[in-house]
């Protein structure tokens, strides 16, 4: 609006200057006819009139252009800016509403930010992979829906997880008796579950194939999650059987032998063996209760060494080697 007023003012000034130039031209024309002015002066004022007319035409054209072109263009630009501003306002309004909704949800979640256990007890972080040094739960960490934040173990239902070697896992069944040995106590339990798949092997466990087996124990005072203990699983129990130390038996071509102290010289004896616990072997036949056997015969008897290294029917031991005092074959009570 101020631009239009400026153009109108400029047009009025130009028209006034044109009127003045025309009046001077008429005056000098009269003076020329009377002989008081020269033709050059008349021509100069005619040029001034023409210049004033051109200036009036320019100012009129500028005013007409402002009305016909500049104004619609300006109106269109302003309307476009208005629409853009309205769009920004709508987007900002939607953003504000979204932030309000987030704020409301955060305030609602804040009410549930305090986690209270239903019972008193020990609180633990959830288990993490072996290659991780720290749990995912820490101050400032982002948590996700259904993520386990804390674990409260039930100290009334304690369990121990052990790895059973692949050579023994086929003999382990649910319900087998077990015993856990701690520093100052022993606790009886039973096998609860046996894994069907082996745990991952690698350099960190010597590529040893083991199956995770869970042993259930009764609650005891002083037991805490994460404690280490020695666990025994009773694969079999024997009563009133004859047994000898594993160190007294030598294997040769699939047969088992021992040397019995007869009072003069050790006598080689063939054995039929049963189960073993890596310390003692059940003897099914070949020995009688009370007979004394030679421990570590490979270290003490040349005959035993020869028999172990190569087949031989010579059962006569060298007299220069005498057997040391050895324990007798004993009868197991369980």
mmCIF file of N, CA and C in Angstrom, residues 184-321:
data_model
loop_
_atom_site.group_PDB
_atom_site.id
_atom_site.type_symbol
_atom_site.label_atom_id
_atom_site.label_comp_id
_atom_site.label_asym_id
_atom_site.label_seq_id
_atom_site.Cartn_x
_atom_site.Cartn_y
_atom_site.Cartn_z
ATOM 1 N N UNK A 184 32.511 -77.364 53.688
ATOM 2 C CA UNK A 184 32.300 -77.879 55.044
ATOM 3 C C UNK A 184 31.069 -78.762 55.179
ATOM 4 N N UNK A 185 30.489 -79.185 54.047
ATOM 5 C CA UNK A 185 29.288 -80.021 54.152
ATOM 6 C C UNK A 185 29.085 -80.826 52.883
ATOM 7 N N UNK A 186 28.258 -81.849 53.003
ATOM 8 C CA UNK A 186 27.836 -82.662 51.867
ATOM 9 C C UNK A 186 26.313 -82.677 51.833
ATOM 10 N N UNK A 187 25.742 -82.521 50.650
ATOM 11 C CA UNK A 187 24.290 -82.441 50.500
ATOM 12 C C UNK A 187 23.862 -83.464 49.452
ATOM 13 N N UNK A 188 22.855 -84.245 49.789
ATOM 14 C CA UNK A 188 22.335 -85.242 48.857
ATOM 15 C C UNK A 188 21.304 -84.609 47.940
ATOM 16 N N UNK A 189 21.258 -85.108 46.700
ATOM 17 C CA UNK A 189 20.298 -84.613 45.723
ATOM 18 C C UNK A 189 20.016 -85.678 44.686
ATOM 19 N N UNK A 190 19.419 -85.263 43.572
ATOM 20 C CA UNK A 190 19.113 -86.195 42.491
ATOM 21 C C UNK A 190 19.167 -85.470 41.157
ATOM 22 N N UNK A 191 19.341 -86.249 40.096
ATOM 23 C CA UNK A 191 19.421 -85.686 38.738
ATOM 24 C C UNK A 191 18.044 -85.207 38.321
ATOM 25 N N UNK A 192 17.978 -83.949 37.887
ATOM 26 C CA UNK A 192 16.702 -83.366 37.470
ATOM 27 C C UNK A 192 16.537 -83.391 35.956
ATOM 28 N N UNK A 193 17.518 -82.905 35.223
ATOM 29 C CA UNK A 193 17.445 -82.884 33.752
ATOM 30 C C UNK A 193 18.818 -83.169 33.169
ATOM 31 N N UNK A 194 18.829 -83.721 31.958
ATOM 32 C CA UNK A 194 20.062 -83.945 31.192
ATOM 33 C C UNK A 194 19.872 -83.309 29.823
ATOM 34 N N UNK A 195 20.796 -82.480 29.414
ATOM 35 C CA UNK A 195 20.688 -81.789 28.132
ATOM 36 C C UNK A 195 20.761 -82.788 26.993
ATOM 37 N N UNK A 196 19.968 -82.556 25.957
ATOM 38 C CA UNK A 196 19.995 -83.411 24.773
ATOM 39 C C UNK A 196 21.050 -82.962 23.778
ATOM 40 N N UNK A 197 21.497 -81.724 23.910
ATOM 41 C CA UNK A 197 22.542 -81.191 23.021
ATOM 42 C C UNK A 197 23.767 -80.833 23.865
ATOM 43 N N UNK A 198 24.933 -81.037 23.283
ATOM 44 C CA UNK A 198 26.162 -80.723 24.000
ATOM 45 C C UNK A 198 26.380 -79.219 24.046
ATOM 46 N N UNK A 199 27.097 -78.780 25.052
ATOM 47 C CA UNK A 199 27.460 -77.365 25.130
ATOM 48 C C UNK A 199 28.507 -77.074 24.053
ATOM 49 N N UNK A 200 28.616 -75.816 23.584
ATOM 50 C CA UNK A 200 29.624 -75.481 22.558
ATOM 51 C C UNK A 200 31.021 -75.805 23.038
ATOM 52 N N UNK A 201 31.830 -76.331 22.121
ATOM 53 C CA UNK A 201 33.210 -76.664 22.443
ATOM 54 C C UNK A 201 34.151 -75.692 21.755
ATOM 55 N N UNK A 202 35.336 -75.590 22.280
ATOM 56 C CA UNK A 202 36.338 -74.691 21.703
ATOM 57 C C UNK A 202 37.595 -74.719 22.543
ATOM 58 N N UNK A 203 38.498 -73.807 22.200
ATOM 59 C CA UNK A 203 39.773 -73.784 22.911
ATOM 60 C C UNK A 203 39.590 -73.466 24.393
ATOM 61 N N UNK A 204 38.479 -72.735 24.736
ATOM 62 C CA UNK A 204 38.317 -72.334 26.135
ATOM 63 C C UNK A 204 37.982 -73.512 27.060
ATOM 64 N N UNK A 205 37.485 -74.644 26.496
ATOM 65 C CA UNK A 205 37.209 -75.805 27.336
ATOM 66 C C UNK A 205 37.956 -77.047 26.855
ATOM 67 N N UNK A 206 39.037 -76.827 26.097
ATOM 68 C CA UNK A 206 39.848 -77.956 25.661
ATOM 69 C C UNK A 206 39.153 -78.859 24.669
ATOM 70 N N UNK A 207 38.138 -78.347 23.935
ATOM 71 C CA UNK A 207 37.373 -79.150 22.969
ATOM 72 C C UNK A 207 36.782 -80.406 23.613
ATOM 73 N N UNK A 208 36.475 -80.329 24.887
ATOM 74 C CA UNK A 208 35.898 -81.476 25.592
ATOM 75 C C UNK A 208 34.374 -81.434 25.449
ATOM 76 N N UNK A 209 33.806 -82.548 25.019
ATOM 77 C CA UNK A 209 32.361 -82.636 24.793
ATOM 78 C C UNK A 209 31.678 -83.009 26.095
ATOM 79 N N UNK A 210 30.825 -82.112 26.598
ATOM 80 C CA UNK A 210 30.086 -82.361 27.827
ATOM 81 C C UNK A 210 28.635 -81.946 27.655
ATOM 82 N N UNK A 211 27.763 -82.571 28.455
ATOM 83 C CA UNK A 211 26.336 -82.284 28.416
ATOM 84 C C UNK A 211 25.929 -81.695 29.770
ATOM 85 N N UNK A 212 25.254 -80.555 29.707
ATOM 86 C CA UNK A 212 24.825 -79.898 30.948
ATOM 87 C C UNK A 212 23.763 -80.742 31.650
ATOM 88 N N UNK A 213 24.015 -81.035 32.898
ATOM 89 C CA UNK A 213 23.104 -81.840 33.711
ATOM 90 C C UNK A 213 22.779 -81.061 34.983
ATOM 91 N N UNK A 214 21.484 -80.948 35.290
ATOM 92 C CA UNK A 214 21.031 -80.178 36.451
ATOM 93 C C UNK A 214 20.738 -81.138 37.595
ATOM 94 N N UNK A 215 21.329 -80.841 38.750
ATOM 95 C CA UNK A 215 21.141 -81.645 39.956
ATOM 96 C C UNK A 215 20.309 -80.835 40.945
ATOM 97 N N UNK A 216 19.254 -81.419 41.449
ATOM 98 C CA UNK A 216 18.373 -80.752 42.406
ATOM 99 C C UNK A 216 18.783 -81.133 43.825
ATOM 100 N N UNK A 217 18.867 -80.096 44.701
ATOM 101 C CA UNK A 217 19.246 -80.320 46.090
ATOM 102 C C UNK A 217 18.225 -79.660 47.014
ATOM 103 N N UNK A 218 18.144 -80.199 48.188
ATOM 104 C CA UNK A 218 17.289 -79.581 49.207
ATOM 105 C C UNK A 218 17.932 -78.291 49.702
ATOM 106 N N UNK A 219 17.089 -77.355 50.109
ATOM 107 C CA UNK A 219 17.579 -76.072 50.613
ATOM 108 C C UNK A 219 18.441 -76.288 51.856
ATOM 109 N N UNK A 220 19.548 -75.574 51.902
ATOM 110 C CA UNK A 220 20.456 -75.657 53.044
ATOM 111 C C UNK A 220 20.903 -74.248 53.416
ATOM 112 N N UNK A 221 21.112 -74.022 54.677
ATOM 113 C CA UNK A 221 21.607 -72.716 55.126
ATOM 114 C C UNK A 221 23.021 -72.499 54.600
ATOM 115 N N UNK A 222 23.265 -71.324 54.110
ATOM 116 C CA UNK A 222 24.595 -70.978 53.627
ATOM 117 C C UNK A 222 24.786 -71.158 52.144
ATOM 118 N N UNK A 223 23.850 -71.786 51.441
ATOM 119 C CA UNK A 223 23.971 -71.956 49.996
ATOM 120 C C UNK A 223 23.617 -70.655 49.295
ATOM 121 N N UNK A 224 24.432 -70.270 48.339
ATOM 122 C CA UNK A 224 24.190 -69.057 47.560
ATOM 123 C C UNK A 224 24.407 -69.349 46.082
ATOM 124 N N UNK A 225 23.670 -68.665 45.210
ATOM 125 C CA UNK A 225 23.872 -68.859 43.761
ATOM 126 C C UNK A 225 25.293 -68.507 43.356
ATOM 127 N N UNK A 226 25.850 -69.307 42.457
ATOM 128 C CA UNK A 226 27.182 -69.042 41.948
ATOM 129 C C UNK A 226 28.292 -69.738 42.699
ATOM 130 N N UNK A 227 27.974 -70.414 43.804
ATOM 131 C CA UNK A 227 29.011 -71.109 44.558
ATOM 132 C C UNK A 227 29.509 -72.310 43.760
ATOM 133 N N UNK A 228 30.786 -72.649 43.937
ATOM 134 C CA UNK A 228 31.358 -73.826 43.290
ATOM 135 C C UNK A 228 31.329 -75.012 44.252
ATOM 136 N N UNK A 229 31.169 -76.191 43.668
ATOM 137 C CA UNK A 229 31.100 -77.399 44.485
ATOM 138 C C UNK A 229 31.488 -78.591 43.625
ATOM 139 N N UNK A 230 31.902 -79.661 44.280
ATOM 140 C CA UNK A 230 32.175 -80.927 43.602
ATOM 141 C C UNK A 230 30.916 -81.790 43.669
ATOM 142 N N UNK A 231 30.491 -82.286 42.507
ATOM 143 C CA UNK A 231 29.245 -83.046 42.425
ATOM 144 C C UNK A 231 29.553 -84.466 41.982
ATOM 145 N N UNK A 232 28.983 -85.423 42.663
ATOM 146 C CA UNK A 232 29.088 -86.832 42.294
ATOM 147 C C UNK A 232 27.704 -87.342 41.911
ATOM 148 N N UNK A 233 27.645 -88.059 40.802
ATOM 149 C CA UNK A 233 26.411 -88.731 40.372
ATOM 150 C C UNK A 233 26.648 -90.233 40.506
ATOM 151 N N UNK A 234 25.783 -90.895 41.236
ATOM 152 C CA UNK A 234 25.931 -92.335 41.475
ATOM 153 C C UNK A 234 25.288 -93.093 40.312
ATOM 154 N N UNK A 235 26.126 -93.499 39.368
ATOM 155 C CA UNK A 235 25.626 -94.232 38.199
ATOM 156 C C UNK A 235 25.177 -95.634 38.574
ATOM 157 N N UNK A 236 25.809 -96.230 39.561
ATOM 158 C CA UNK A 236 25.441 -97.589 39.991
ATOM 159 C C UNK A 236 25.907 -97.784 41.424
ATOM 160 N N UNK A 237 25.232 -98.660 42.140
ATOM 161 C CA UNK A 237 25.609 -98.983 43.514
ATOM 162 C C UNK A 237 25.716 -100.507 43.643
ATOM 163 N N UNK A 238 26.763 -100.953 44.304
ATOM 164 C CA UNK A 238 27.011 -102.384 44.472
ATOM 165 C C UNK A 238 27.152 -102.685 45.964
ATOM 166 N N UNK A 239 26.647 -103.840 46.365
ATOM 167 C CA UNK A 239 26.714 -104.275 47.760
ATOM 168 C C UNK A 239 27.322 -105.681 47.810
ATOM 169 N N UNK A 240 28.204 -105.867 48.773
ATOM 170 C CA UNK A 240 28.819 -107.179 49.004
ATOM 171 C C UNK A 240 29.481 -107.714 47.739
ATOM 172 N N UNK A 241 30.316 -106.873 47.095
ATOM 173 C CA UNK A 241 31.061 -107.310 45.911
ATOM 174 C C UNK A 241 32.544 -107.194 46.205
ATOM 175 N N UNK A 242 33.346 -107.967 45.446
ATOM 176 C CA UNK A 242 34.796 -107.940 45.589
ATOM 177 C C UNK A 242 35.352 -106.853 44.678
ATOM 178 N N UNK A 243 36.330 -106.090 45.171
ATOM 179 C CA UNK A 243 36.899 -105.016 44.367
ATOM 180 C C UNK A 243 38.398 -104.945 44.607
ATOM 181 N N UNK A 244 39.117 -104.446 43.624
ATOM 182 C CA UNK A 244 40.558 -104.234 43.721
ATOM 183 C C UNK A 244 40.870 -102.832 43.223
ATOM 184 N N UNK A 245 41.994 -102.269 43.605
ATOM 185 C CA UNK A 245 42.374 -100.958 43.084
ATOM 186 C C UNK A 245 42.641 -101.009 41.579
ATOM 187 N N UNK A 246 42.321 -99.940 40.907
ATOM 188 C CA UNK A 246 42.567 -99.868 39.463
ATOM 189 C C UNK A 246 44.051 -100.033 39.171
ATOM 190 N N UNK A 247 44.918 -99.525 40.061
ATOM 191 C CA UNK A 247 46.363 -99.581 39.833
ATOM 192 C C UNK A 247 46.925 -100.994 39.879
ATOM 193 N N UNK A 248 46.118 -101.965 40.306
ATOM 194 C CA UNK A 248 46.616 -103.347 40.385
ATOM 195 C C UNK A 248 46.300 -104.148 39.138
ATOM 196 N N UNK A 249 45.598 -103.596 38.159
ATOM 197 C CA UNK A 249 45.122 -104.347 37.000
ATOM 198 C C UNK A 249 45.889 -103.908 35.759
ATOM 199 N N UNK A 250 46.271 -104.881 34.929
ATOM 200 C CA UNK A 250 46.959 -104.636 33.649
ATOM 201 C C UNK A 250 46.114 -105.256 32.541
ATOM 202 N N UNK A 251 45.955 -104.501 31.433
ATOM 203 C CA UNK A 251 45.186 -105.011 30.291
ATOM 204 C C UNK A 251 46.146 -105.502 29.227
ATOM 205 N N UNK A 252 45.833 -106.668 28.641
ATOM 206 C CA UNK A 252 46.644 -107.237 27.574
ATOM 207 C C UNK A 252 45.725 -107.928 26.581
ATOM 208 N N UNK A 253 45.698 -107.410 25.350
ATOM 209 C CA UNK A 253 44.905 -108.013 24.277
ATOM 210 C C UNK A 253 43.446 -108.195 24.683
ATOM 211 N N UNK A 254 42.893 -107.211 25.352
ATOM 212 C CA UNK A 254 41.488 -107.264 25.733
ATOM 213 C C UNK A 254 41.230 -108.070 26.981
ATOM 214 N N UNK A 255 42.246 -108.655 27.580
ATOM 215 C CA UNK A 255 42.100 -109.409 28.819
ATOM 216 C C UNK A 255 42.737 -108.623 29.969
ATOM 217 N N UNK A 256 42.268 -108.892 31.175
ATOM 218 C CA UNK A 256 42.741 -108.169 32.355
ATOM 219 C C UNK A 256 43.444 -109.139 33.297
ATOM 220 N N UNK A 257 44.577 -108.657 33.848
ATOM 221 C CA UNK A 257 45.410 -109.499 34.700
ATOM 222 C C UNK A 257 45.811 -108.727 35.947
ATOM 223 N N UNK A 258 46.136 -109.492 36.963
ATOM 224 C CA UNK A 258 46.750 -108.927 38.158
ATOM 225 C C UNK A 258 47.750 -109.950 38.685
ATOM 226 N N UNK A 259 48.559 -109.499 39.652
ATOM 227 C CA UNK A 259 49.547 -110.395 40.256
ATOM 228 C C UNK A 259 49.232 -110.532 41.739
ATOM 229 N N UNK A 260 49.116 -111.792 42.163
ATOM 230 C CA UNK A 260 48.705 -112.101 43.526
ATOM 231 C C UNK A 260 49.923 -112.542 44.323
ATOM 232 N N UNK A 261 50.068 -111.990 45.540
ATOM 233 C CA UNK A 261 51.169 -112.367 46.431
ATOM 234 C C UNK A 261 50.846 -113.719 47.060
ATOM 235 N N UNK A 262 51.620 -114.749 46.645
ATOM 236 C CA UNK A 262 51.381 -116.099 47.159
ATOM 237 C C UNK A 262 52.291 -116.443 48.334
ATOM 238 N N UNK A 263 53.118 -115.500 48.757
ATOM 239 C CA UNK A 263 54.041 -115.743 49.863
ATOM 240 C C UNK A 263 55.457 -115.934 49.393
ATOM 241 N N UNK A 264 55.663 -116.573 48.232
ATOM 242 C CA UNK A 264 57.008 -116.783 47.684
ATOM 243 C C UNK A 264 57.258 -115.852 46.510
ATOM 244 N N UNK A 265 56.376 -115.893 45.542
ATOM 245 C CA UNK A 265 56.528 -115.048 44.373
ATOM 246 C C UNK A 265 55.132 -114.683 43.861
ATOM 247 N N UNK A 266 54.991 -113.488 43.264
ATOM 248 C CA UNK A 266 53.688 -113.083 42.736
ATOM 249 C C UNK A 266 53.245 -113.991 41.595
ATOM 250 N N UNK A 267 51.976 -114.319 41.600
ATOM 251 C CA UNK A 267 51.404 -115.206 40.583
ATOM 252 C C UNK A 267 50.449 -114.410 39.708
ATOM 253 N N UNK A 268 50.616 -114.561 38.393
ATOM 254 C CA UNK A 268 49.755 -113.862 37.431
ATOM 255 C C UNK A 268 48.371 -114.493 37.450
ATOM 256 N N UNK A 269 47.333 -113.672 37.488
ATOM 257 C CA UNK A 269 45.966 -114.180 37.601
ATOM 258 C C UNK A 269 45.065 -113.452 36.591
ATOM 259 N N UNK A 270 44.301 -114.186 35.830
ATOM 260 C CA UNK A 270 43.332 -113.609 34.886
ATOM 261 C C UNK A 270 42.073 -113.198 35.644
ATOM 262 N N UNK A 271 41.526 -112.028 35.252
ATOM 263 C CA UNK A 271 40.378 -111.476 35.961
ATOM 264 C C UNK A 271 39.210 -111.237 35.003
ATOM 265 N N UNK A 272 38.036 -111.412 35.555
ATOM 266 C CA UNK A 272 36.818 -110.957 34.877
ATOM 267 C C UNK A 272 36.266 -109.801 35.703
ATOM 268 N N UNK A 273 36.225 -108.615 35.079
ATOM 269 C CA UNK A 273 35.920 -107.392 35.814
ATOM 270 C C UNK A 273 34.527 -106.875 35.516
ATOM 271 N N UNK A 274 34.039 -106.070 36.454
ATOM 272 C CA UNK A 274 32.743 -105.422 36.280
ATOM 273 C C UNK A 274 32.891 -103.912 36.188
ATOM 274 N N UNK A 275 32.038 -103.197 36.855
ATOM 275 C CA UNK A 275 32.020 -101.734 36.782
ATOM 276 C C UNK A 275 33.179 -101.138 37.568
ATOM 277 N N UNK A 276 33.466 -99.851 37.297
ATOM 278 C CA UNK A 276 34.563 -99.169 37.976
ATOM 279 C C UNK A 276 34.177 -97.725 38.249
ATOM 280 N N UNK A 277 34.820 -97.143 39.262
ATOM 281 C CA UNK A 277 34.617 -95.730 39.565
ATOM 282 C C UNK A 277 35.922 -94.961 39.440
ATOM 283 N N UNK A 278 36.857 -95.489 38.638
ATOM 284 C CA UNK A 278 38.161 -94.898 38.371
ATOM 285 C C UNK A 278 39.114 -95.025 39.549
ATOM 286 N N UNK A 279 38.658 -95.604 40.665
ATOM 287 C CA UNK A 279 39.542 -95.887 41.796
ATOM 288 C C UNK A 279 39.589 -97.385 42.101
ATOM 289 N N UNK A 280 38.398 -98.005 42.054
ATOM 290 C CA UNK A 280 38.300 -99.446 42.296
ATOM 291 C C UNK A 280 37.516 -100.089 41.151
ATOM 292 N N UNK A 281 37.803 -101.382 40.932
ATOM 293 C CA UNK A 281 37.113 -102.158 39.903
ATOM 294 C C UNK A 281 36.456 -103.356 40.571
ATOM 295 N N UNK A 282 35.203 -103.602 40.187
ATOM 296 C CA UNK A 282 34.495 -104.770 40.703
ATOM 297 C C UNK A 282 35.054 -106.024 40.036
ATOM 298 N N UNK A 283 35.417 -107.025 40.848
ATOM 299 C CA UNK A 283 35.963 -108.299 40.346
ATOM 300 C C UNK A 283 34.846 -109.329 40.372
ATOM 301 N N UNK A 284 34.484 -109.834 39.205
ATOM 302 C CA UNK A 284 33.436 -110.847 39.122
ATOM 303 C C UNK A 284 33.994 -112.260 39.298
ATOM 304 N N UNK A 285 35.224 -112.484 38.856
ATOM 305 C CA UNK A 285 35.862 -113.798 39.053
ATOM 306 C C UNK A 285 37.358 -113.638 38.882
ATOM 307 N N UNK A 286 38.152 -114.576 39.455
ATOM 308 C CA UNK A 286 39.608 -114.556 39.335
ATOM 309 C C UNK A 286 40.302 -114.284 40.647
ATOM 310 N N UNK A 287 39.603 -113.754 41.639
ATOM 311 C CA UNK A 287 40.180 -113.477 42.943
ATOM 312 C C UNK A 287 39.221 -113.912 44.034
ATOM 313 N N UNK A 288 39.799 -114.091 45.195
ATOM 314 C CA UNK A 288 39.001 -114.403 46.378
ATOM 315 C C UNK A 288 39.250 -113.337 47.423
ATOM 316 N N UNK A 289 38.276 -113.152 48.279
ATOM 317 C CA UNK A 289 38.403 -112.154 49.324
ATOM 318 C C UNK A 289 39.581 -112.487 50.229
ATOM 319 N N UNK A 290 40.417 -111.482 50.506
ATOM 320 C CA UNK A 290 41.569 -111.670 51.386
ATOM 321 C C UNK A 290 42.868 -111.860 50.644
ATOM 322 N N UNK A 291 42.849 -112.206 49.344
ATOM 323 C CA UNK A 291 44.084 -112.340 48.581
ATOM 324 C C UNK A 291 44.717 -110.967 48.384
ATOM 325 N N UNK A 292 46.067 -110.964 48.406
ATOM 326 C CA UNK A 292 46.801 -109.711 48.298
ATOM 327 C C UNK A 292 47.301 -109.545 46.869
ATOM 328 N N UNK A 293 47.047 -108.362 46.281
ATOM 329 C CA UNK A 293 47.449 -108.095 44.900
ATOM 330 C C UNK A 293 48.558 -107.055 44.894
ATOM 331 N N UNK A 294 49.348 -107.064 43.814
ATOM 332 C CA UNK A 294 50.482 -106.159 43.666
ATOM 333 C C UNK A 294 49.991 -104.860 43.021
ATOM 334 N N UNK A 295 50.287 -103.730 43.679
ATOM 335 C CA UNK A 295 49.964 -102.427 43.101
ATOM 336 C C UNK A 295 51.026 -102.008 42.100
ATOM 337 N N UNK A 296 50.604 -101.379 41.014
ATOM 338 C CA UNK A 296 51.515 -100.885 39.973
ATOM 339 C C UNK A 296 52.497 -101.958 39.530
ATOM 340 N N UNK A 297 52.002 -103.079 39.052
ATOM 341 C CA UNK A 297 52.907 -104.187 38.706
ATOM 342 C C UNK A 297 53.859 -103.825 37.573
ATOM 343 N N UNK A 298 53.507 -102.897 36.691
ATOM 344 C CA UNK A 298 54.409 -102.530 35.601
ATOM 345 C C UNK A 298 55.687 -101.884 36.115
ATOM 346 N N UNK A 299 55.621 -101.267 37.276
ATOM 347 C CA UNK A 299 56.800 -100.617 37.838
ATOM 348 C C UNK A 299 57.642 -101.563 38.681
ATOM 349 N N UNK A 300 57.066 -102.724 39.072
ATOM 350 C CA UNK A 300 57.736 -103.574 40.048
ATOM 351 C C UNK A 300 58.125 -104.942 39.508
ATOM 352 N N UNK A 301 57.430 -105.445 38.492
ATOM 353 C CA UNK A 301 57.669 -106.800 38.018
ATOM 354 C C UNK A 301 58.063 -106.778 36.552
ATOM 355 N N UNK A 302 59.213 -107.414 36.245
ATOM 356 C CA UNK A 302 59.635 -107.500 34.845
ATOM 357 C C UNK A 302 58.631 -108.271 34.025
ATOM 358 N N UNK A 303 58.062 -109.340 34.623
ATOM 359 C CA UNK A 303 57.092 -110.148 33.890
ATOM 360 C C UNK A 303 55.894 -109.325 33.480
ATOM 361 N N UNK A 304 55.439 -108.492 34.396
ATOM 362 C CA UNK A 304 54.279 -107.668 34.082
ATOM 363 C C UNK A 304 54.591 -106.685 32.967
ATOM 364 N N UNK A 305 55.794 -106.116 32.988
ATOM 365 C CA UNK A 305 56.182 -105.203 31.935
ATOM 366 C C UNK A 305 56.227 -105.914 30.590
ATOM 367 N N UNK A 306 56.824 -107.099 30.543
ATOM 368 C CA UNK A 306 56.896 -107.850 29.294
ATOM 369 C C UNK A 306 55.503 -108.238 28.814
ATOM 370 N N UNK A 307 54.658 -108.632 29.755
ATOM 371 C CA UNK A 307 53.302 -109.045 29.372
ATOM 372 C C UNK A 307 52.512 -107.871 28.810
ATOM 373 N N UNK A 308 52.765 -106.693 29.338
ATOM 374 C CA UNK A 308 52.026 -105.530 28.859
ATOM 375 C C UNK A 308 52.535 -105.065 27.508
ATOM 376 N N UNK A 309 53.838 -105.261 27.240
ATOM 377 C CA UNK A 309 54.413 -104.768 25.999
ATOM 378 C C UNK A 309 54.303 -105.766 24.858
ATOM 379 N N UNK A 310 54.327 -107.076 25.154
ATOM 380 C CA UNK A 310 54.241 -108.064 24.092
ATOM 381 C C UNK A 310 53.609 -109.335 24.652
ATOM 382 N N UNK A 311 52.892 -110.100 23.776
ATOM 383 C CA UNK A 311 52.274 -111.342 24.262
ATOM 384 C C UNK A 311 53.354 -112.313 24.743
ATOM 385 N N UNK A 312 53.061 -113.001 25.844
ATOM 386 C CA UNK A 312 54.017 -113.962 26.388
ATOM 387 C C UNK A 312 53.277 -114.994 27.206
ATOM 388 N N UNK A 313 53.683 -116.275 27.076
ATOM 389 C CA UNK A 313 53.080 -117.338 27.858
ATOM 390 C C UNK A 313 53.928 -117.690 29.072
ATOM 391 N N UNK A 314 55.060 -117.008 29.230
ATOM 392 C CA UNK A 314 55.945 -117.285 30.348
ATOM 393 C C UNK A 314 55.402 -116.611 31.582
ATOM 394 N N UNK A 315 54.858 -117.364 32.500
ATOM 395 C CA UNK A 315 54.260 -116.795 33.701
ATOM 396 C C UNK A 315 55.227 -116.756 34.868
ATOM 397 N N UNK A 316 56.506 -117.232 34.672
ATOM 398 C CA UNK A 316 57.444 -117.308 35.798
ATOM 399 C C UNK A 316 58.091 -115.962 35.992
ATOM 400 N N UNK A 317 57.892 -115.302 37.115
ATOM 401 C CA UNK A 317 58.533 -114.003 37.356
ATOM 402 C C UNK A 317 59.992 -114.174 37.711
ATOM 403 N N UNK A 318 60.772 -113.106 37.474
ATOM 404 C CA UNK A 318 62.185 -113.113 37.819
ATOM 405 C C UNK A 318 62.333 -113.060 39.338
ATOM 406 N N UNK A 319 63.135 -113.997 39.897
ATOM 407 C CA UNK A 319 63.245 -114.106 41.344
ATOM 408 C C UNK A 319 63.929 -112.912 41.985
ATOM 409 N N UNK A 320 64.683 -112.169 41.163
ATOM 410 C CA UNK A 320 65.402 -111.066 41.792
ATOM 411 C C UNK A 320 64.484 -109.903 42.124
ATOM 412 N N UNK A 321 63.235 -109.926 41.656
ATOM 413 C CA UNK A 321 62.274 -108.889 41.995
ATOM 414 C C UNK A 321 61.229 -109.461 42.925
#
